[in-house]
Amino acid sequence: MTHFLDDLATHARDTPDAVALRWFGGRDGARVREEVTFAGLAERVERTASGLRAEGMVPGDRVLFSIRPRPEGVVLCLAILRAGGAVVFVDPGSTPELFAARITAARPRWAATEALLYAASSGPLRGVARSRGLLLPDYGRLPVRHLYSGRWLPGVPRGARRAARVLAGGALPAVTLPAAPSGADGGSPEGGDPALIVFTSGTTAEPKAVVHTAGTLGGMLGLFAQVGGLRPGQRAHTDQMFLGLPAVLSGGTWEIPARAPRDAPEAFARGVAGADSSFLVPADVTALLDVLEARGADGTPAAGPAVGPAVLAVGAAPVTVALLERGRRVLPGTRWIAVYGATEILPAAMTDADEKIAAATGSGTVASAGPDGGARGDLVGRPLGGIGVRIDTAVVGLDDDPPGAGTAAGTGTDAGAGAPGDRTAVGELVLTGPSLMAGYLADLDAGKPRATEHRTGDLAYQDEDGRIVLVGRNRDMIIRGTVNIYPGLFEPRLRDLPGVGDAVMVGVPMPDGDERVVLVVTAERAVGEGAPREPAEPRGKGAPWVREGTDLARSVGDQVGRVLDHGALPDLVVEASHVPLAGRSRKPDRRALVGLVSPLAGTVRA
């Protein structure tokens, strides 16, 4: 069986001197700091993989990976996969308890970490990090084998090896890379050891992580090549590995910006101009467009029309029509693409700006109304080649019908599937395909079978052309940046805070597709000692008032850092008189709360 890295050997043989990686640096981010050819990349990956095996790495070893995209980190990441190891991503910004729980669940034998992160977590920069509200775990004390990237800094543990020096002695011909170790291939849908483990949500009691094999990673990279239309010789300018690696494996050049687009948008705007493709999350698109529109805004004539990449894919969070309209206006020469997917199966569908905008305005080929004559919903596009789609209508109608569902809800056949030819039935979107995860870590470690499909939690239908249209969510979830936040995991902890009777987290949609997290709390009612705590006002009693800046809101805002994951911290805490209810099950009416808090949460420009 083949390993997706075999494509690297092919390009190293056919175009050895072509540039595979180009890393930018300098104060303005315009200087080329390092270039790596295909021959050099293939040789470094294989020699590093051989060095890791010599150091004791065996197939199945898990490596906690905390290195930003740059040549040294890319080589190490690919070498770990070539050696049969698994790369584990854990957010260092999570609470210490959650970080520890995730490490316990992942059971890494190795840690690959930037020297700067060691210094900030256990070295002389620890105080600086704490002063900025960043409570990092002590990486140096983790009971694992340590690899570090970059120059040595105080805090790097004794005995740690620099990644760039973990090389087998003697150069190995890059065009004759050996096959992946047994069990590390993952090309078979029935087998394959973990190659990538990504923690997405969960609690300290039950951390949740998605597991991909080398086979499903190869499927993912192949699907992203479809998104970018990648071909040999093209330039992909992005800090996102999921477009950078497909570019390299397609024979193109991955241009790595000096810093993340949100941190240095001006430098990114210069670098991405004229590239063949790029991939950004919506928040980074906003930062890029802000910079481009600001040119000449002070009265100084601009050098000319703004230039972007030929193709700019946007994903990892909802992509709004407003964002695409602004992008098309600022960079009219760029083809804008919205990508849909989930960590469990990525990417799954895509549409371009023209098609999505036409669908939203009713000026395109999409019917001007949804399945019941109501709202059209959010077009996310056609499934990519190899992606299977099933609409499970059995989940609709169990409590409250979704927006736009109407009479089409609950009209499925066996197992909740939409009736043959009934493209407009609304139900939960269920996906299969070559990039489908192997499963969740806890399930696989417990010996449960591999996943056969992914239930997205999104309510959708397919139009007459087979395009996927979202109409709502089947489960509560907030998406901010690239983080999925499940309120139900955190609200019980928030209700235990002093003075809090009830707590509900909601996401307020922003024009750029992001969501602003608002925590709504109510005051507890005074009761006898030892009695259960109760809200000051019962849930659902009339229309509530909502205020910010109250004593309770300020008190809770000061305490949330102790009980919430860093990625789930609210942007705003407000107090309400009570929580409105909706539906037959009398659950919190989150939609009503969003309407109430939106004026307080404010907006950001698309």
PDB file of N, CA, C and O in Angstrom, residues 360-415:
ATOM      1  N   ALA A 360     -28.152  33.366  -2.230  1.00  0.00           N
ATOM      2  CA  ALA A 360     -28.697  34.166  -1.130  1.00  0.00           C
ATOM      3  C   ALA A 360     -29.653  35.240  -1.629  1.00  0.00           C
ATOM      4  O   ALA A 360     -30.619  35.592  -0.942  1.00  0.00           O
ATOM      5  N   THR A 361     -29.399  35.755  -2.820  1.00  0.00           N
ATOM      6  CA  THR A 361     -30.238  36.831  -3.349  1.00  0.00           C
ATOM      7  C   THR A 361     -31.362  36.328  -4.235  1.00  0.00           C
ATOM      8  O   THR A 361     -32.236  37.103  -4.645  1.00  0.00           O
ATOM      9  N   GLY A 362     -31.342  35.016  -4.535  1.00  0.00           N
ATOM     10  CA  GLY A 362     -32.385  34.461  -5.386  1.00  0.00           C
ATOM     11  C   GLY A 362     -32.191  34.751  -6.851  1.00  0.00           C
ATOM     12  O   GLY A 362     -33.090  34.519  -7.668  1.00  0.00           O
ATOM     13  N   SER A 363     -30.990  35.230  -7.229  1.00  0.00           N
ATOM     14  CA  SER A 363     -30.750  35.584  -8.624  1.00  0.00           C
ATOM     15  C   SER A 363     -30.089  34.479  -9.415  1.00  0.00           C
ATOM     16  O   SER A 363     -29.869  34.609 -10.615  1.00  0.00           O
ATOM     17  N   GLY A 364     -29.740  33.376  -8.731  1.00  0.00           N
ATOM     18  CA  GLY A 364     -29.069  32.295  -9.433  1.00  0.00           C
ATOM     19  C   GLY A 364     -30.019  31.177  -9.777  1.00  0.00           C
ATOM     20  O   GLY A 364     -31.234  31.347  -9.836  1.00  0.00           O
ATOM     21  N   THR A 365     -29.452  29.984  -9.974  1.00  0.00           N
ATOM     22  CA  THR A 365     -30.267  28.835 -10.360  1.00  0.00           C
ATOM     23  C   THR A 365     -30.922  28.171  -9.176  1.00  0.00           C
ATOM     24  O   THR A 365     -31.791  27.334  -9.333  1.00  0.00           O
ATOM     25  N   VAL A 366     -30.504  28.550  -7.959  1.00  0.00           N
ATOM     26  CA  VAL A 366     -31.126  27.976  -6.771  1.00  0.00           C
ATOM     27  C   VAL A 366     -32.552  28.493  -6.664  1.00  0.00           C
ATOM     28  O   VAL A 366     -32.841  29.656  -6.917  1.00  0.00           O
ATOM     29  N   ALA A 367     -33.452  27.598  -6.276  1.00  0.00           N
ATOM     30  CA  ALA A 367     -34.841  28.032  -6.114  1.00  0.00           C
ATOM     31  C   ALA A 367     -34.890  29.181  -5.123  1.00  0.00           C
ATOM     32  O   ALA A 367     -34.131  29.246  -4.165  1.00  0.00           O
ATOM     33  N   SER A 368     -35.812  30.095  -5.343  1.00  0.00           N
ATOM     34  CA  SER A 368     -35.879  31.284  -4.492  1.00  0.00           C
ATOM     35  C   SER A 368     -36.455  30.989  -3.133  1.00  0.00           C
ATOM     36  O   SER A 368     -36.546  31.868  -2.292  1.00  0.00           O
ATOM     37  N   ALA A 369     -36.852  29.755  -2.890  1.00  0.00           N
ATOM     38  CA  ALA A 369     -37.382  29.387  -1.583  1.00  0.00           C
ATOM     39  C   ALA A 369     -36.881  28.010  -1.216  1.00  0.00           C
ATOM     40  O   ALA A 369     -36.460  27.236  -2.058  1.00  0.00           O
ATOM     41  N   GLY A 370     -36.905  27.717   0.074  1.00  0.00           N
ATOM     42  CA  GLY A 370     -36.477  26.422   0.564  1.00  0.00           C
ATOM     43  C   GLY A 370     -37.535  25.370   0.349  1.00  0.00           C
ATOM     44  O   GLY A 370     -38.509  25.571  -0.375  1.00  0.00           O
ATOM     45  N   PRO A 371     -37.384  24.207   1.003  1.00  0.00           N
ATOM     46  CA  PRO A 371     -38.269  23.081   0.763  1.00  0.00           C
ATOM     47  C   PRO A 371     -39.715  23.335   1.118  1.00  0.00           C
ATOM     48  O   PRO A 371     -40.598  22.677   0.598  1.00  0.00           O
ATOM     49  N   ASP A 372     -39.992  24.296   1.993  1.00  0.00           N
ATOM     50  CA  ASP A 372     -41.376  24.565   2.373  1.00  0.00           C
ATOM     51  C   ASP A 372     -41.841  25.919   1.859  1.00  0.00           C
ATOM     52  O   ASP A 372     -42.870  26.427   2.263  1.00  0.00           O
ATOM     53  N   GLY A 373     -41.059  26.507   0.956  1.00  0.00           N
ATOM     54  CA  GLY A 373     -41.400  27.841   0.469  1.00  0.00           C
ATOM     55  C   GLY A 373     -40.868  28.934   1.359  1.00  0.00           C
ATOM     56  O   GLY A 373     -41.115  30.107   1.120  1.00  0.00           O
ATOM     57  N   GLY A 374     -40.119  28.559   2.413  1.00  0.00           N
ATOM     58  CA  GLY A 374     -39.596  29.552   3.339  1.00  0.00           C
ATOM     59  C   GLY A 374     -38.164  29.923   3.002  1.00  0.00           C
ATOM     60  O   GLY A 374     -37.777  29.999   1.842  1.00  0.00           O
ATOM     61  N   ALA A 375     -37.348  30.119   4.044  1.00  0.00           N
ATOM     62  CA  ALA A 375     -35.984  30.575   3.849  1.00  0.00           C
ATOM     63  C   ALA A 375     -35.174  29.552   3.064  1.00  0.00           C
ATOM     64  O   ALA A 375     -35.353  28.347   3.203  1.00  0.00           O
ATOM     65  N   ARG A 376     -34.241  30.046   2.246  1.00  0.00           N
ATOM     66  CA  ARG A 376     -33.409  29.166   1.442  1.00  0.00           C
ATOM     67  C   ARG A 376     -32.342  28.494   2.282  1.00  0.00           C
ATOM     68  O   ARG A 376     -31.861  27.432   1.936  1.00  0.00           O
ATOM     69  N   GLY A 377     -31.921  29.111   3.333  1.00  0.00           N
ATOM     70  CA  GLY A 377     -30.832  28.567   4.125  1.00  0.00           C
ATOM     71  C   GLY A 377     -29.489  29.031   3.599  1.00  0.00           C
ATOM     72  O   GLY A 377     -29.379  29.964   2.805  1.00  0.00           O
ATOM     73  N   ASP A 378     -28.432  28.360   4.043  1.00  0.00           N
ATOM     74  CA  ASP A 378     -27.054  28.746   3.724  1.00  0.00           C
ATOM     75  C   ASP A 378     -26.452  27.711   2.783  1.00  0.00           C
ATOM     76  O   ASP A 378     -26.170  26.576   3.173  1.00  0.00           O
ATOM     77  N   LEU A 379     -26.222  28.089   1.528  1.00  0.00           N
ATOM     78  CA  LEU A 379     -25.629  27.179   0.549  1.00  0.00           C
ATOM     79  C   LEU A 379     -24.156  26.968   0.882  1.00  0.00           C
ATOM     80  O   LEU A 379     -23.382  27.925   0.940  1.00  0.00           O
ATOM     81  N   VAL A 380     -23.759  25.707   1.098  1.00  0.00           N
ATOM     82  CA  VAL A 380     -22.339  25.406   1.323  1.00  0.00           C
ATOM     83  C   VAL A 380     -21.725  24.680   0.136  1.00  0.00           C
ATOM     84  O   VAL A 380     -20.522  24.445   0.119  1.00  0.00           O
ATOM     85  N   GLY A 381     -22.546  24.314  -0.846  1.00  0.00           N
ATOM     86  CA  GLY A 381     -21.999  23.857  -2.112  1.00  0.00           C
ATOM     87  C   GLY A 381     -22.158  22.387  -2.408  1.00  0.00           C
ATOM     88  O   GLY A 381     -22.848  21.636  -1.703  1.00  0.00           O
ATOM     89  N   ARG A 382     -21.490  21.980  -3.475  1.00  0.00           N
ATOM     90  CA  ARG A 382     -21.527  20.589  -3.922  1.00  0.00           C
ATOM     91  C   ARG A 382     -20.530  19.763  -3.138  1.00  0.00           C
ATOM     92  O   ARG A 382     -19.428  20.220  -2.841  1.00  0.00           O
ATOM     93  N   PRO A 383     -20.886  18.512  -2.836  1.00  0.00           N
ATOM     94  CA  PRO A 383     -19.914  17.632  -2.179  1.00  0.00           C
ATOM     95  C   PRO A 383     -18.696  17.431  -3.076  1.00  0.00           C
ATOM     96  O   PRO A 383     -18.823  17.327  -4.300  1.00  0.00           O
ATOM     97  N   LEU A 384     -17.529  17.406  -2.493  1.00  0.00           N
ATOM     98  CA  LEU A 384     -16.309  17.146  -3.248  1.00  0.00           C
ATOM     99  C   LEU A 384     -16.287  15.701  -3.724  1.00  0.00           C
ATOM    100  O   LEU A 384     -16.992  14.836  -3.179  1.00  0.00           O
ATOM    101  N   GLY A 385     -15.481  15.419  -4.726  1.00  0.00           N
ATOM    102  CA  GLY A 385     -15.413  14.075  -5.270  1.00  0.00           C
ATOM    103  C   GLY A 385     -15.037  13.049  -4.213  1.00  0.00           C
ATOM    104  O   GLY A 385     -14.021  13.204  -3.530  1.00  0.00           O
ATOM    105  N   GLY A 386     -15.855  12.017  -4.051  1.00  0.00           N
ATOM    106  CA  GLY A 386     -15.602  10.979  -3.059  1.00  0.00           C
ATOM    107  C   GLY A 386     -16.380  11.149  -1.776  1.00  0.00           C
ATOM    108  O   GLY A 386     -16.423  10.240  -0.951  1.00  0.00           O
ATOM    109  N   ILE A 387     -17.000  12.309  -1.564  1.00  0.00           N
ATOM    110  CA  ILE A 387     -17.790  12.554  -0.355  1.00  0.00           C
ATOM    111  C   ILE A 387     -19.211  12.044  -0.553  1.00  0.00           C
ATOM    112  O   ILE A 387     -19.880  12.384  -1.538  1.00  0.00           O
ATOM    113  N   GLY A 388     -19.664  11.222   0.374  1.00  0.00           N
ATOM    114  CA  GLY A 388     -21.029  10.717   0.348  1.00  0.00           C
ATOM    115  C   GLY A 388     -21.916  11.514   1.291  1.00  0.00           C
ATOM    116  O   GLY A 388     -21.483  11.900   2.377  1.00  0.00           O
ATOM    117  N   VAL A 389     -23.157  11.768   0.885  1.00  0.00           N
ATOM    118  CA  VAL A 389     -24.080  12.592   1.663  1.00  0.00           C
ATOM    119  C   VAL A 389     -25.355  11.809   1.947  1.00  0.00           C
ATOM    120  O   VAL A 389     -25.909  11.160   1.054  1.00  0.00           O
ATOM    121  N   ARG A 390     -25.793  11.866   3.194  1.00  0.00           N
ATOM    122  CA  ARG A 390     -27.080  11.294   3.586  1.00  0.00           C
ATOM    123  C   ARG A 390     -27.795  12.313   4.455  1.00  0.00           C
ATOM    124  O   ARG A 390     -27.178  12.953   5.307  1.00  0.00           O
ATOM    125  N   ILE A 391     -29.092  12.493   4.221  1.00  0.00           N
ATOM    126  CA  ILE A 391     -29.902  13.396   5.034  1.00  0.00           C
ATOM    127  C   ILE A 391     -30.791  12.545   5.935  1.00  0.00           C
ATOM    128  O   ILE A 391     -31.691  11.850   5.463  1.00  0.00           O
ATOM    129  N   ASP A 392     -30.515  12.587   7.224  1.00  0.00           N
ATOM    130  CA  ASP A 392     -31.274  11.789   8.194  1.00  0.00           C
ATOM    131  C   ASP A 392     -32.429  12.633   8.724  1.00  0.00           C
ATOM    132  O   ASP A 392     -32.253  13.470   9.604  1.00  0.00           O
ATOM    133  N   THR A 393     -33.618  12.402   8.181  1.00  0.00           N
ATOM    134  CA  THR A 393     -34.777  13.213   8.575  1.00  0.00           C
ATOM    135  C   THR A 393     -35.387  12.773   9.898  1.00  0.00           C
ATOM    136  O   THR A 393     -36.258  13.460  10.425  1.00  0.00           O
ATOM    137  N   ALA A 394     -34.945  11.637  10.432  1.00  0.00           N
ATOM    138  CA  ALA A 394     -35.541  11.137  11.672  1.00  0.00           C
ATOM    139  C   ALA A 394     -35.261  12.059  12.849  1.00  0.00           C
ATOM    140  O   ALA A 394     -35.994  12.057  13.832  1.00  0.00           O
ATOM    141  N   VAL A 395     -34.187  12.866  12.763  1.00  0.00           N
ATOM    142  CA  VAL A 395     -33.831  13.716  13.900  1.00  0.00           C
ATOM    143  C   VAL A 395     -34.672  14.975  13.948  1.00  0.00           C
ATOM    144  O   VAL A 395     -34.666  15.689  14.939  1.00  0.00           O
ATOM    145  N   VAL A 396     -35.390  15.300  12.890  1.00  0.00           N
ATOM    146  CA  VAL A 396     -36.184  16.518  12.839  1.00  0.00           C
ATOM    147  C   VAL A 396     -37.589  16.235  13.322  1.00  0.00           C
ATOM    148  O   VAL A 396     -38.184  15.215  13.004  1.00  0.00           O
ATOM    149  N   GLY A 397     -38.123  17.156  14.084  1.00  0.00           N
ATOM    150  CA  GLY A 397     -39.481  17.001  14.587  1.00  0.00           C
ATOM    151  C   GLY A 397     -39.543  16.367  15.959  1.00  0.00           C
ATOM    152  O   GLY A 397     -40.612  16.214  16.523  1.00  0.00           O
ATOM    153  N   LEU A 398     -38.363  16.007  16.534  1.00  0.00           N
ATOM    154  CA  LEU A 398     -38.363  15.412  17.864  1.00  0.00           C
ATOM    155  C   LEU A 398     -38.655  16.450  18.933  1.00  0.00           C
ATOM    156  O   LEU A 398     -39.168  16.142  19.984  1.00  0.00           O
ATOM    157  N   ASP A 399     -38.317  17.692  18.623  1.00  0.00           N
ATOM    158  CA  ASP A 399     -38.573  18.762  19.604  1.00  0.00           C
ATOM    159  C   ASP A 399     -39.098  19.982  18.881  1.00  0.00           C
ATOM    160  O   ASP A 399     -40.283  20.209  18.814  1.00  0.00           O
ATOM    161  N   ASP A 400     -38.197  20.746  18.285  1.00  0.00           N
ATOM    162  CA  ASP A 400     -38.600  21.949  17.552  1.00  0.00           C
ATOM    163  C   ASP A 400     -38.130  21.842  16.122  1.00  0.00           C
ATOM    164  O   ASP A 400     -37.007  21.436  15.859  1.00  0.00           O
ATOM    165  N   ASP A 401     -38.979  22.230  15.167  1.00  0.00           N
ATOM    166  CA  ASP A 401     -38.583  22.225  13.773  1.00  0.00           C
ATOM    167  C   ASP A 401     -37.557  23.322  13.537  1.00  0.00           C
ATOM    168  O   ASP A 401     -37.646  24.408  14.087  1.00  0.00           O
ATOM    169  N   PRO A 402     -36.574  23.068  12.675  1.00  0.00           N
ATOM    170  CA  PRO A 402     -35.569  24.084  12.376  1.00  0.00           C
ATOM    171  C   PRO A 402     -36.141  25.156  11.472  1.00  0.00           C
ATOM    172  O   PRO A 402     -37.169  24.953  10.831  1.00  0.00           O
ATOM    173  N   PRO A 403     -35.476  26.299  11.391  1.00  0.00           N
ATOM    174  CA  PRO A 403     -35.935  27.341  10.490  1.00  0.00           C
ATOM    175  C   PRO A 403     -35.962  26.827   9.060  1.00  0.00           C
ATOM    176  O   PRO A 403     -35.008  26.242   8.586  1.00  0.00           O
ATOM    177  N   GLY A 404     -37.084  27.038   8.363  1.00  0.00           N
ATOM    178  CA  GLY A 404     -37.167  26.650   6.971  1.00  0.00           C
ATOM    179  C   GLY A 404     -37.474  25.196   6.755  1.00  0.00           C
ATOM    180  O   GLY A 404     -37.522  24.715   5.631  1.00  0.00           O
ATOM    181  N   ALA A 405     -37.656  24.407   7.840  1.00  0.00           N
ATOM    182  CA  ALA A 405     -37.880  22.981   7.660  1.00  0.00           C
ATOM    183  C   ALA A 405     -39.282  22.713   7.184  1.00  0.00           C
ATOM    184  O   ALA A 405     -39.524  21.968   6.248  1.00  0.00           O
ATOM    185  N   GLY A 406     -40.260  23.284   7.839  1.00  0.00           N
ATOM    186  CA  GLY A 406     -41.650  23.171   7.419  1.00  0.00           C
ATOM    187  C   GLY A 406     -42.120  21.744   7.329  1.00  0.00           C
ATOM    188  O   GLY A 406     -41.731  20.869   8.086  1.00  0.00           O
ATOM    189  N   THR A 407     -42.974  21.467   6.345  1.00  0.00           N
ATOM    190  CA  THR A 407     -43.584  20.150   6.215  1.00  0.00           C
ATOM    191  C   THR A 407     -42.629  19.122   5.691  1.00  0.00           C
ATOM    192  O   THR A 407     -42.923  17.939   5.691  1.00  0.00           O
ATOM    193  N   ALA A 408     -41.438  19.544   5.203  1.00  0.00           N
ATOM    194  CA  ALA A 408     -40.483  18.567   4.700  1.00  0.00           C
ATOM    195  C   ALA A 408     -39.828  17.795   5.828  1.00  0.00           C
ATOM    196  O   ALA A 408     -39.241  16.758   5.617  1.00  0.00           O
ATOM    197  N   ALA A 409     -39.902  18.311   7.033  1.00  0.00           N
ATOM    198  CA  ALA A 409     -39.237  17.664   8.152  1.00  0.00           C
ATOM    199  C   ALA A 409     -39.912  16.356   8.491  1.00  0.00           C
ATOM    200  O   ALA A 409     -41.115  16.218   8.482  1.00  0.00           O
ATOM    201  N   GLY A 410     -39.049  15.383   8.801  1.00  0.00           N
ATOM    202  CA  GLY A 410     -39.566  14.111   9.280  1.00  0.00           C
ATOM    203  C   GLY A 410     -40.267  13.291   8.226  1.00  0.00           C
ATOM    204  O   GLY A 410     -41.068  12.435   8.557  1.00  0.00           O
ATOM    205  N   THR A 411     -39.983  13.497   6.946  1.00  0.00           N
ATOM    206  CA  THR A 411     -40.663  12.746   5.902  1.00  0.00           C
ATOM    207  C   THR A 411     -39.783  11.677   5.299  1.00  0.00           C
ATOM    208  O   THR A 411     -39.997  11.245   4.174  1.00  0.00           O
ATOM    209  N   GLY A 412     -38.760  11.238   6.016  1.00  0.00           N
ATOM    210  CA  GLY A 412     -37.822  10.269   5.464  1.00  0.00           C
ATOM    211  C   GLY A 412     -38.369   8.865   5.445  1.00  0.00           C
ATOM    212  O   GLY A 412     -39.494   8.579   5.843  1.00  0.00           O
ATOM    213  N   THR A 413     -37.522   7.947   4.956  1.00  0.00           N
ATOM    214  CA  THR A 413     -37.879   6.544   4.888  1.00  0.00           C
ATOM    215  C   THR A 413     -37.086   5.785   5.926  1.00  0.00           C
ATOM    216  O   THR A 413     -36.773   6.309   6.974  1.00  0.00           O
ATOM    217  N   ASP A 414     -36.714   4.543   5.652  1.00  0.00           N
ATOM    218  CA  ASP A 414     -36.015   3.713   6.622  1.00  0.00           C
ATOM    219  C   ASP A 414     -34.753   4.405   7.122  1.00  0.00           C
ATOM    220  O   ASP A 414     -34.031   5.036   6.358  1.00  0.00           O
ATOM    221  N   ALA A 415     -34.476   4.235   8.404  1.00  0.00           N
ATOM    222  CA  ALA A 415     -33.278   4.781   9.057  1.00  0.00           C
ATOM    223  C   ALA A 415     -33.196   6.292   8.946  1.00  0.00           C
ATOM    224  O   ALA A 415     -32.152   6.876   9.125  1.00  0.00           O
TER     225      ALA A 415
END
